[in-house]
Short mmCIF file of C-alpha atoms and ligand atoms in Angstrom, two decimals:
data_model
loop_
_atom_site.label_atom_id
_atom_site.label_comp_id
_atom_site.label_asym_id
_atom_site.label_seq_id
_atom_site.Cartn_x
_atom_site.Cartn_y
_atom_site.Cartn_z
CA UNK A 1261 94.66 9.86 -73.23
CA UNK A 1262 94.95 12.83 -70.81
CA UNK A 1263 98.08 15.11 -71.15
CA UNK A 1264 100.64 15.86 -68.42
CA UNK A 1265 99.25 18.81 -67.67
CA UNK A 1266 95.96 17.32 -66.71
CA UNK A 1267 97.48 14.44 -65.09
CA UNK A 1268 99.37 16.93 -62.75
CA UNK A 1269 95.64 18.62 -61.78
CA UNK A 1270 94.04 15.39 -61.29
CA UNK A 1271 97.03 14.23 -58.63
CA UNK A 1272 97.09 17.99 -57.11
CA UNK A 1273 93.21 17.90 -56.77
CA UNK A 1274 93.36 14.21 -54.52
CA UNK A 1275 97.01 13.83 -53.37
CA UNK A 1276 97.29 15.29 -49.84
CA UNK A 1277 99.63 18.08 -50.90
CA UNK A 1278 102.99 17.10 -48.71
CA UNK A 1279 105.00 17.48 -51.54
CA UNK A 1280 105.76 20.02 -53.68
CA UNK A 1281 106.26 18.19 -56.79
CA UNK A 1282 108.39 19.47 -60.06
CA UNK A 1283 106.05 19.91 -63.09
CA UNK A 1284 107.12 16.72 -64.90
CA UNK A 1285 105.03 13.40 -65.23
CA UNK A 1286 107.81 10.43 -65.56
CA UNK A 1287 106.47 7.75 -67.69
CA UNK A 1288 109.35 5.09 -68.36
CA UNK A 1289 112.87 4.58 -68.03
CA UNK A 1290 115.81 2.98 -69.81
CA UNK A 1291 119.24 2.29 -68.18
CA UNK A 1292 120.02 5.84 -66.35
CA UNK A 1293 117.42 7.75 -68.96
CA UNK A 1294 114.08 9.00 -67.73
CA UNK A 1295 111.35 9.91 -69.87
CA UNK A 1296 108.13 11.95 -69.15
CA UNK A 1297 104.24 11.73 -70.70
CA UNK A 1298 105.68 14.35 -73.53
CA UNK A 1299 108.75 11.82 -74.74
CA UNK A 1300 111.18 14.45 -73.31
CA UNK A 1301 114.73 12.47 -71.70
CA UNK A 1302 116.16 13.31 -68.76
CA UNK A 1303 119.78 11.55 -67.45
CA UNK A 1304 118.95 10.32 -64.23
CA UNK A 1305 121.26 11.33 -61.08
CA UNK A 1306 118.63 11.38 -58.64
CA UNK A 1307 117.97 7.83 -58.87
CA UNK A 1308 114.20 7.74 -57.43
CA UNK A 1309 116.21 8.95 -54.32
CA UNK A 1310 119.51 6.68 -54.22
CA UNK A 1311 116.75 3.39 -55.49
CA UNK A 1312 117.47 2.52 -58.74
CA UNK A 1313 120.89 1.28 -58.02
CA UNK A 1314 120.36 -0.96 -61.26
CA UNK A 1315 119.22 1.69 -63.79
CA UNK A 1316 115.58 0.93 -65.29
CA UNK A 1317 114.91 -1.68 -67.50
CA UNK A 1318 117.21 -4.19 -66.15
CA UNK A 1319 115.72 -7.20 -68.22
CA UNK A 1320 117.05 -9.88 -65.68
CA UNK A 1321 115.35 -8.05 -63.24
CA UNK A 1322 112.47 -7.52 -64.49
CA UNK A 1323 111.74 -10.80 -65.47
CA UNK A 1324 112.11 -12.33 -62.09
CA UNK A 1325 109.49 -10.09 -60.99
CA UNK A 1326 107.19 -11.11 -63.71
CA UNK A 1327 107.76 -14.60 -63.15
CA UNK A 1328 107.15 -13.95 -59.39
CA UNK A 1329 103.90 -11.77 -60.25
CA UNK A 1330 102.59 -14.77 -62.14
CA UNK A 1331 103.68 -17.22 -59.24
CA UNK A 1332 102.74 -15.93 -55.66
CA UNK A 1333 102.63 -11.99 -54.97
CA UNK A 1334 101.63 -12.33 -50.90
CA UNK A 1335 101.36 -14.98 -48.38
CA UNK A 1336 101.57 -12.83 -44.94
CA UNK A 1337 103.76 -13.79 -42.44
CA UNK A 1338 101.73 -16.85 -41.22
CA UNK A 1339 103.75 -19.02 -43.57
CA UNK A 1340 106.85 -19.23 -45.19
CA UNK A 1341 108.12 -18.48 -48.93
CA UNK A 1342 110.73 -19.37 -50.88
CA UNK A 1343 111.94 -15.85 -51.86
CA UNK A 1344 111.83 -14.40 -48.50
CA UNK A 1345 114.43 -17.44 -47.17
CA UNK A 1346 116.52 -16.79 -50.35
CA UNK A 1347 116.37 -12.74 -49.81
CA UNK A 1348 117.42 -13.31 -45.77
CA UNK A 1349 120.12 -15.86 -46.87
CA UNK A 1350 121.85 -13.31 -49.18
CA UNK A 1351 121.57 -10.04 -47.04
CA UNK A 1352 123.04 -11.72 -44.31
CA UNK A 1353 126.10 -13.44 -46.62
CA UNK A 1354 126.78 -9.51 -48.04
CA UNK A 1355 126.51 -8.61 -44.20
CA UNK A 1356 128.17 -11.30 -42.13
CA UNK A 1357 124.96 -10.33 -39.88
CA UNK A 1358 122.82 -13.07 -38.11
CA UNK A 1359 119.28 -12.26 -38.58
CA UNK A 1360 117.07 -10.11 -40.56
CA UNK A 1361 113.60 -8.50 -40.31
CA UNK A 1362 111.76 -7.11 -43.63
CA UNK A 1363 109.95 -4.42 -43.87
CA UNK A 1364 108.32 -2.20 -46.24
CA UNK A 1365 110.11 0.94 -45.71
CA UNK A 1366 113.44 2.86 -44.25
CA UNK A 1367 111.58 4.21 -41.70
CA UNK A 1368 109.54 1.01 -40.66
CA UNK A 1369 113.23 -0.44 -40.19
CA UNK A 1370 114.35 2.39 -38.09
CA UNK A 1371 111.00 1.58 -35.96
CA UNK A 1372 112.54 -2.00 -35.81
CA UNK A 1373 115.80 -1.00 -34.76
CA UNK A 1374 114.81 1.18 -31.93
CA UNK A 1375 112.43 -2.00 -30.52
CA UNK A 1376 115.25 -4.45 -30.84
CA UNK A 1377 117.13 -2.05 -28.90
CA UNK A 1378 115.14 -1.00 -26.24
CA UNK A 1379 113.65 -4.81 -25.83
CA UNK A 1380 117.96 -5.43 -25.57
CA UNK A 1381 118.34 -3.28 -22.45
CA UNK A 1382 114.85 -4.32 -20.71
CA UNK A 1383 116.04 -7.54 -20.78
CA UNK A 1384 119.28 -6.45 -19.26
CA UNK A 1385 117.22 -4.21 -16.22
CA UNK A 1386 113.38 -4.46 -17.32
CA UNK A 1387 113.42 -0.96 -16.84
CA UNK A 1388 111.35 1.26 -19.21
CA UNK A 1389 113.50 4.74 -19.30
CA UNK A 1390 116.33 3.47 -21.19
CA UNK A 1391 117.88 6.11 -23.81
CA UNK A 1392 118.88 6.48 -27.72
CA UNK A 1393 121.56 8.96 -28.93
CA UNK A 1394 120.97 10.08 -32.15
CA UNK A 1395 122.61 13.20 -34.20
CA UNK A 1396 121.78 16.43 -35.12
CA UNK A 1397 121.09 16.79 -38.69
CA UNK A 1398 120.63 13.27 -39.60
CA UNK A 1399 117.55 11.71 -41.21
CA UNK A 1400 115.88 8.49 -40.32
CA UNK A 1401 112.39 9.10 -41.77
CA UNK A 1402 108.87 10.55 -40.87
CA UNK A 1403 107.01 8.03 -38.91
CA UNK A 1404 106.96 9.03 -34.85
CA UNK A 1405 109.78 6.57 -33.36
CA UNK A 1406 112.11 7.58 -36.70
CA UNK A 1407 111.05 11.53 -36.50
CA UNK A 1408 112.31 11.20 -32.75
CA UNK A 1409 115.71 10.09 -33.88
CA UNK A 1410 115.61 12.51 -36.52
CA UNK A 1411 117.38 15.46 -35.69
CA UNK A 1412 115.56 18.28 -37.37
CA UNK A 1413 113.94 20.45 -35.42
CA UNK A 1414 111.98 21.72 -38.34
CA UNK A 1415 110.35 17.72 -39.21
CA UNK A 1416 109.65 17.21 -35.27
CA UNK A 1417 108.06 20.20 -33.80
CA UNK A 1418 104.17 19.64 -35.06
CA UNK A 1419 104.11 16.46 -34.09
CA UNK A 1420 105.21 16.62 -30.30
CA UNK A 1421 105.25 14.57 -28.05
CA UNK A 1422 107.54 12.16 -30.02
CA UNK A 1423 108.53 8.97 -28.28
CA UNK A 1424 110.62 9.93 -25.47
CA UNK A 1425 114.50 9.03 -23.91
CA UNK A 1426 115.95 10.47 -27.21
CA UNK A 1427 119.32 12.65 -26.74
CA UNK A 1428 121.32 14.30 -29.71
CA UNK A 1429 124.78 14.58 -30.04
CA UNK A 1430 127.28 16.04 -32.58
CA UNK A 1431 127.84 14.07 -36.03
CA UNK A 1432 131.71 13.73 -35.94
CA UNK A 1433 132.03 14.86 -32.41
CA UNK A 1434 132.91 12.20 -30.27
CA UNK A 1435 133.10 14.08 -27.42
CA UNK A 1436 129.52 15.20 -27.75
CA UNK A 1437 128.12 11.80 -28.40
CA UNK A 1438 130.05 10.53 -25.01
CA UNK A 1439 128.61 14.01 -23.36
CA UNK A 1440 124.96 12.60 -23.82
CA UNK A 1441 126.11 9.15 -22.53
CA UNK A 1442 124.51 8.22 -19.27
CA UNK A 1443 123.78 4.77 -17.41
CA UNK A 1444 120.48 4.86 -19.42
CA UNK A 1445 121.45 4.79 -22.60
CA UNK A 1446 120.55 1.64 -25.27
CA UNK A 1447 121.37 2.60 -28.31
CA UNK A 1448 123.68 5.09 -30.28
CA UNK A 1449 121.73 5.53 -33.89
CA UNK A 1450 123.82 7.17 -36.85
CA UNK A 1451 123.94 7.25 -40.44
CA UNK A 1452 127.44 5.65 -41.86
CA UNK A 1453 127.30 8.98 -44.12
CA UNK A 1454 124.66 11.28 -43.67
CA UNK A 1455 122.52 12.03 -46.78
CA UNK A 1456 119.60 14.37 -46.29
CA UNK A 1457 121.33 16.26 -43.65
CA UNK A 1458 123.86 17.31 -46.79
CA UNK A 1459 126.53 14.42 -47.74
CA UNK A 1460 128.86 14.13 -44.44
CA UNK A 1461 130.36 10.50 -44.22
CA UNK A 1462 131.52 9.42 -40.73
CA UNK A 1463 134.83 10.25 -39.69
CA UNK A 1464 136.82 6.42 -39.28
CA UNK A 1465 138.31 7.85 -35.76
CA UNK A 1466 134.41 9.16 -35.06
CA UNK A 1467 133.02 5.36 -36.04
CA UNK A 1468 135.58 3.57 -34.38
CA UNK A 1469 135.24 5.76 -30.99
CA UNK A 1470 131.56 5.14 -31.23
CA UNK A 1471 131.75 1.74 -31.39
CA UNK A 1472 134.52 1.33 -28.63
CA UNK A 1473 131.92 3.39 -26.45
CA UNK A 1474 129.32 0.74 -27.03
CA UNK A 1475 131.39 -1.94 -26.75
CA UNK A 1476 132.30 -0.71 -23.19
CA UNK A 1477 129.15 0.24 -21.86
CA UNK A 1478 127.21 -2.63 -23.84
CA UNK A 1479 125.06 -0.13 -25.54
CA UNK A 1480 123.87 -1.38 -29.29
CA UNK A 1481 125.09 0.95 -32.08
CA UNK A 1482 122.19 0.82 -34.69
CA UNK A 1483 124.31 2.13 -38.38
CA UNK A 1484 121.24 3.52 -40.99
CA UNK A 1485 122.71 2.28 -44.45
CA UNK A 1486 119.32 3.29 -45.81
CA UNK A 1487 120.46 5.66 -48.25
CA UNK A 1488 124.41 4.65 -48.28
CA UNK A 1489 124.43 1.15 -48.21
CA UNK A 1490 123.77 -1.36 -50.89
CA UNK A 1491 127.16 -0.33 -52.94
CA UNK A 1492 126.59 2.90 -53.14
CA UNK A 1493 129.79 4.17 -51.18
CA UNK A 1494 131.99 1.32 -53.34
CA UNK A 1495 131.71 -1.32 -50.11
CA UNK A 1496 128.35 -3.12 -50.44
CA UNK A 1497 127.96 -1.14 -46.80
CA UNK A 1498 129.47 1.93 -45.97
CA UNK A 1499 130.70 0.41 -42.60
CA UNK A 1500 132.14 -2.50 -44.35
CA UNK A 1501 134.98 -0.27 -45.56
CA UNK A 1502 135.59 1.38 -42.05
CA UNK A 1503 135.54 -2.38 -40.47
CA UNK A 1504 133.09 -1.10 -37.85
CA UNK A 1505 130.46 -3.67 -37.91
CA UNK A 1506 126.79 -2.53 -36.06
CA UNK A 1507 124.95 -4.50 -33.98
CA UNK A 1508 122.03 -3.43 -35.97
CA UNK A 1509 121.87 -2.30 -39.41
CA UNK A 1510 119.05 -0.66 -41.22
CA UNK A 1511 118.67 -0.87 -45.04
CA UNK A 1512 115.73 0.18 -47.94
CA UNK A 1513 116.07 2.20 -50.74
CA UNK A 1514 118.34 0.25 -53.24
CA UNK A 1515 117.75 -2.69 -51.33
CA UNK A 1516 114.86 -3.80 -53.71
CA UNK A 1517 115.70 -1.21 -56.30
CA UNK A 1518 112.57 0.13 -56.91
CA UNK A 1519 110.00 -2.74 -55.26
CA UNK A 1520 108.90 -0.92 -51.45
CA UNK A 1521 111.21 -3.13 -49.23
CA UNK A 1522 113.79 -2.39 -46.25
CA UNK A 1523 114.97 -4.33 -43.43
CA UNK A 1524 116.46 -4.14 -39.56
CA UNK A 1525 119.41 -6.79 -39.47
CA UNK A 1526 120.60 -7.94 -36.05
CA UNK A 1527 124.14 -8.92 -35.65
CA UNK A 1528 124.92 -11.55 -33.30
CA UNK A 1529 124.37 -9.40 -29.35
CA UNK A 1530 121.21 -7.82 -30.83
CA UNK A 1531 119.79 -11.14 -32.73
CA UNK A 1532 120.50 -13.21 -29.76
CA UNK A 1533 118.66 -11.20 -26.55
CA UNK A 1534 115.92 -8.73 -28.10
CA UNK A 1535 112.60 -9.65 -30.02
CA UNK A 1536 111.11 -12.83 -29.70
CA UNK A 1537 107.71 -14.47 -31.21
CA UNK A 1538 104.84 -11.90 -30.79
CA UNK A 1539 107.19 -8.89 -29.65
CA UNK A 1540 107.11 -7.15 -33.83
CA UNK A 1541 104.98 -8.15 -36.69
CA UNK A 1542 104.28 -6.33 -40.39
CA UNK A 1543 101.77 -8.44 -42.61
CA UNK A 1544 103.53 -7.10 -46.25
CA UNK A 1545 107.01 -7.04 -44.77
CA UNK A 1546 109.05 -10.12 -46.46
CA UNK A 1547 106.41 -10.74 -49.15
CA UNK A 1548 107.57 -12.82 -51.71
CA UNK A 1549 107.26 -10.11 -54.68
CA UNK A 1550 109.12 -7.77 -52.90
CA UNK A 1551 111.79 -10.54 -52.03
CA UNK A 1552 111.83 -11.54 -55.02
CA UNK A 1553 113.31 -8.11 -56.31
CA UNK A 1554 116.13 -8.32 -52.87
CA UNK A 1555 116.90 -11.79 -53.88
CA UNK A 1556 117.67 -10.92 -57.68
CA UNK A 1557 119.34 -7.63 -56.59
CA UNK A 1558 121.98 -9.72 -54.46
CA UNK A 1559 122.16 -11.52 -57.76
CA UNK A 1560 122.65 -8.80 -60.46
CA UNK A 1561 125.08 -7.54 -57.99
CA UNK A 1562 127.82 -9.96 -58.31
CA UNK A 1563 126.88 -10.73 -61.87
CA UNK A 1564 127.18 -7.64 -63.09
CA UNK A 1565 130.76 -6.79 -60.44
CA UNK A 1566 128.70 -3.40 -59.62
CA UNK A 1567 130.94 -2.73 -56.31
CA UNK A 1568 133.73 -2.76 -58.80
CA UNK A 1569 132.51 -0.55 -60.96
CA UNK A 1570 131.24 1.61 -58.24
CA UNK A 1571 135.11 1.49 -56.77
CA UNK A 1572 136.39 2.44 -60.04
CA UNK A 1573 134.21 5.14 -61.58
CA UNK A 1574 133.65 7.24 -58.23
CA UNK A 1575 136.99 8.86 -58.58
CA UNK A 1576 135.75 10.31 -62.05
CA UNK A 1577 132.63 11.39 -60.28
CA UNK A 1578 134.68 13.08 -57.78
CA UNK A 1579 137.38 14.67 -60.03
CA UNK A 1580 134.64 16.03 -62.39
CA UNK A 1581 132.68 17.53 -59.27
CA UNK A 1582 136.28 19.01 -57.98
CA UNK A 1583 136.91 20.59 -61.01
CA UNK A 1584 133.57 22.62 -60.59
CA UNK A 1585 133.89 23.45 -57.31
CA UNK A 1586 137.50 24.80 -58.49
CA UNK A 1587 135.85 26.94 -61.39
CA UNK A 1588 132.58 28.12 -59.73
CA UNK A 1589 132.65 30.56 -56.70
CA UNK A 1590 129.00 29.55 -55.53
CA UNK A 1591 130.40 26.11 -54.56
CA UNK A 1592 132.23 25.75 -51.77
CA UNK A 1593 132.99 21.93 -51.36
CA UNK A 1594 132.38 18.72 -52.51
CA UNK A 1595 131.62 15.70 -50.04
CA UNK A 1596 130.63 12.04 -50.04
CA UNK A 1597 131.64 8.85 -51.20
CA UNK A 1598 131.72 6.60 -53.94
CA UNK A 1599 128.37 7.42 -56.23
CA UNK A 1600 127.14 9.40 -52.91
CA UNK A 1601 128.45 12.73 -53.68
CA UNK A 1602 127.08 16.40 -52.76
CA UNK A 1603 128.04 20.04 -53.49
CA UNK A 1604 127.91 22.44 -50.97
CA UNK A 1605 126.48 25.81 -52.66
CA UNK A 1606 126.78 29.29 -51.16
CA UNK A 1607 124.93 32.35 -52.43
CA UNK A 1608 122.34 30.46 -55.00
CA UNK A 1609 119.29 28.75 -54.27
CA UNK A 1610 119.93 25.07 -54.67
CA UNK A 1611 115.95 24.99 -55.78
CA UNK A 1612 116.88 27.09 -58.83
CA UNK A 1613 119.70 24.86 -59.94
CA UNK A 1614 117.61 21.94 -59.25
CA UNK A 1615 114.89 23.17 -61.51
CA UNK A 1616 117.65 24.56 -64.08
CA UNK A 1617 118.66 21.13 -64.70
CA UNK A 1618 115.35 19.57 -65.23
CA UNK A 1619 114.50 22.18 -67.50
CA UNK A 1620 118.01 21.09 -69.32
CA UNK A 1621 116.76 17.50 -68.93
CA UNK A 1622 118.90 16.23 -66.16
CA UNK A 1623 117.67 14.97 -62.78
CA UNK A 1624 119.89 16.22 -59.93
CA UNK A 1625 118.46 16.12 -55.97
CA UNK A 1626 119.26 18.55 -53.09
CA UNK A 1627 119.99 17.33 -49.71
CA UNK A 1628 119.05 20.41 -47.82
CA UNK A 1629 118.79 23.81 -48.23
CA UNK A 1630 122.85 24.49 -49.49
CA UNK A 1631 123.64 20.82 -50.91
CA UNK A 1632 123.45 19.31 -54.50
CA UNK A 1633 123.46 15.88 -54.64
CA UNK A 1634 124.29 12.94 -56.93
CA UNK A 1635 123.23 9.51 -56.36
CA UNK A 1636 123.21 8.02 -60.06
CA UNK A 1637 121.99 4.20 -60.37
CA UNK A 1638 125.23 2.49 -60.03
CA UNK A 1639 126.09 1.78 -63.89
CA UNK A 1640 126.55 5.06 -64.69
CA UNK A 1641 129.99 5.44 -66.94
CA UNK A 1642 132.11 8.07 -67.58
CA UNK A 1643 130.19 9.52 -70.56
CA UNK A 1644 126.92 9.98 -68.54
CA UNK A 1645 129.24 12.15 -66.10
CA UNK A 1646 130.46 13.50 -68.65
CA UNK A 1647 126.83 14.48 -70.14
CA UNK A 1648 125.92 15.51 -66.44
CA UNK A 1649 128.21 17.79 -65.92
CA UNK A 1650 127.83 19.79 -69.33
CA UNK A 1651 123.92 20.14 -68.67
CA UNK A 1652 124.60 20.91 -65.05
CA UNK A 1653 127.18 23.72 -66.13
CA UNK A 1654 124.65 24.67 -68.48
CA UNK A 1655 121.76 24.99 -65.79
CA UNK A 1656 124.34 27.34 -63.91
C1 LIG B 2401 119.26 7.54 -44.06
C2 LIG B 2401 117.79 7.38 -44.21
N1 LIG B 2401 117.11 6.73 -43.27
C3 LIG B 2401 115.78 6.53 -43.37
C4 LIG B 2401 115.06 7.00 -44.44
C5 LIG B 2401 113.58 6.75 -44.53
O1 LIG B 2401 113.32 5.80 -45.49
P1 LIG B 2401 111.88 5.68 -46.20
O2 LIG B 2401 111.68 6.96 -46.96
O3 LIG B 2401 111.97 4.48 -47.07
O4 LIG B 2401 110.87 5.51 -45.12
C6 LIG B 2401 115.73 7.69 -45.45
C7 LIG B 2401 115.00 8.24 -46.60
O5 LIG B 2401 115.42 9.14 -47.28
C8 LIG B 2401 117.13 7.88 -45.34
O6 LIG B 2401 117.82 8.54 -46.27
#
């Protein structure tokens, strides 16, 4: 068997180098412990990203996807399966939503989105200039229609022309997003609490305005719960607890908790006048492995009363992080919700602290250049905080 070491050379000498990966190989996991090709453990607070909502191992899980492996991995999208109808029927229940599309990825939904609602306003005026308001400093993913929506200047600028009729606004500025309204405009796009841009949840008067502007001028608010739905905030979505439903809602990430899957999910408006047969297609998306995992998700959710849990250990979370940013000058401020929590660092490279903590074996995540963030499966308890923050005080 070939040691990490060389197993790091042999991915650096084919992987396109996009990323520039820590020096650890991860080989298993068990609940929210990580273990690389050496046998070292590592608490998890990264969570593959805010995926593993369920911690690893999950035997329930895992089974169903065995038994699914053994039944039917793919069918395409010719045909129907049984997991895919059961997946659909239980998003939409959490939701209240009408109608969902899968896909494979975050981003592929945001693609989704932004044709449901552009095809939404060319039905309306079958013009082709209509407009999306997105926000500065959000994240909706890499691929061209997403980039465009994504507003980093950084991401975009190699890969102009993106797709065009996209206008950004101020995240918790009402005023600015109302600025960029014009007679044009289809959509207003916005994560429920921003992740990558650095932890900011929505402001309830900021939501609520938005969503009074679209219901006025009949423009479709598209909410990305990509990264903060799917229980993370305490709510199964993060909109659920501000009572601001979208018209179209994006998930992934700990959607299939681990298995590639996302979705676009039309509420009624949106499902009722937008795409129709031939107008959006995927062959993987809503493949019965992958639905499989969503289906037993929705499952392990209730079972296991993880909202709950969420709802009640958060405020631990929280008072642990507040107690750090009260003892250590280099953090400023602590922001999020529920297990979606960041610390805003001034003065220190977050990349040091980062690679501290790995070094200490615990797996925190930045979310920018100034923010450390914690997005722990959703079982965590109060002694794997507690564990956290003495190897993160420890990495200071
Ligand atoms: C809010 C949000 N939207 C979209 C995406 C893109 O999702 P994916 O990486 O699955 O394409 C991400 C990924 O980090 C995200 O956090």
């Amino acid at each position: 068997m070939m040691c990490s070491k060389e197993y790091m050379e042999l991915a650096e000498n084919s992987i396109l180098h996009t990323y520039n990966r820590f020096p650890v190989v991860l080989e298993k996991g068990e609940g929210v412990y990580l273990y690389d090709l050496d046998g070292k453990k590592y608490l998890d607070f990264g969570a593959g990203i805010a995926v593993f909502a369920l911690g690893y191992g999950n035997e329930e899980y895992n089974e169903a996807l065995k038994i699914q492996i053994d039944k039917l991995i793919h069918t395409s999208n010719l045909y129907y399966n049984t997991p895919m109808a059961e997946a659909a029927h239980k998003l939409l229940k959490a939701s209240g939503m009408s109608r969902v599309f899968f896909t494979n990825s975050g981003t592929e939904a945001i693609e989704g989105a932004i044709k449901a609602a552009r095809k939404y306003a060319w039905l309306k005026d079958n013009s082709t200039d209509h407009e999306i308001i997105a926000m500065r400093h959000s994240f909706h993913g890499r691929s061209l229609g997403a980039l465009s929506v994504t507003g980093n200047s950084h991401y975009q600028e190699p890969f102009k022309p993106l797709i065009g009729g996209v206008k950004f606004a101020d995240f918790n500025d009402l005023d600015s997003v109302k600025a960029a309204v014009t007679e044009k405009t289809c959509a207003i796009i916005l994560e429920t609490v921003q992740g990558e841009g650095g932890i900011y949840p929505a402001e309830e008067g900021f939501l609520k305005g938005v969503k009074k502007l679209c219901e006025e001028k009949d423009i479709l608010l598209i909410l990305d719960e990509i990264q903060c739905g799917m229980g993370r905030t305490g709510s199964m979505f993060a909109w659920q607890a501000y009572g601001t439903e979208p018209d179209i809602m994006t998930c992934a990430k700990a959607l299939g908790c681990g298995v590639p899957v996302g979705a676009f999910v039309l509420g009624e408006k949106a499902a009722e006048k937008s795409l129709e047969p031939g107008d959006h297609g995927t062959t993987y998306g809503g493949n019965p492995l992958a639905c499989a995992a969503v289906s037993k998700v929705f499952d392990l959710f209730e079972k296991q009363d993880i909202l709950h849990h969420v709802q009640e250990i958060s405020g631990y979370l929280e008072k642990k992080l507040d107690g750090l940013v009260d003892k250590y000058e280099f953090l400023s401020e602590r922001r999020g919700k529920g297990l979606m929590q960041g610390l805003e660092v001034a003065g220190r490279p977050v990349g040091e602290i980062v690679s501290k903590a790995l070094e200490n074996g615990l797996i925190v995540i930045s979310a920018g250049n100034h923010v450390l963030r914690f997005v722990p499966p959703l079982i965590v308890t109060r002694e794997h905080i507690d564990e956290m923050i003495e190897k993160l005080e420890k990495s200071f």
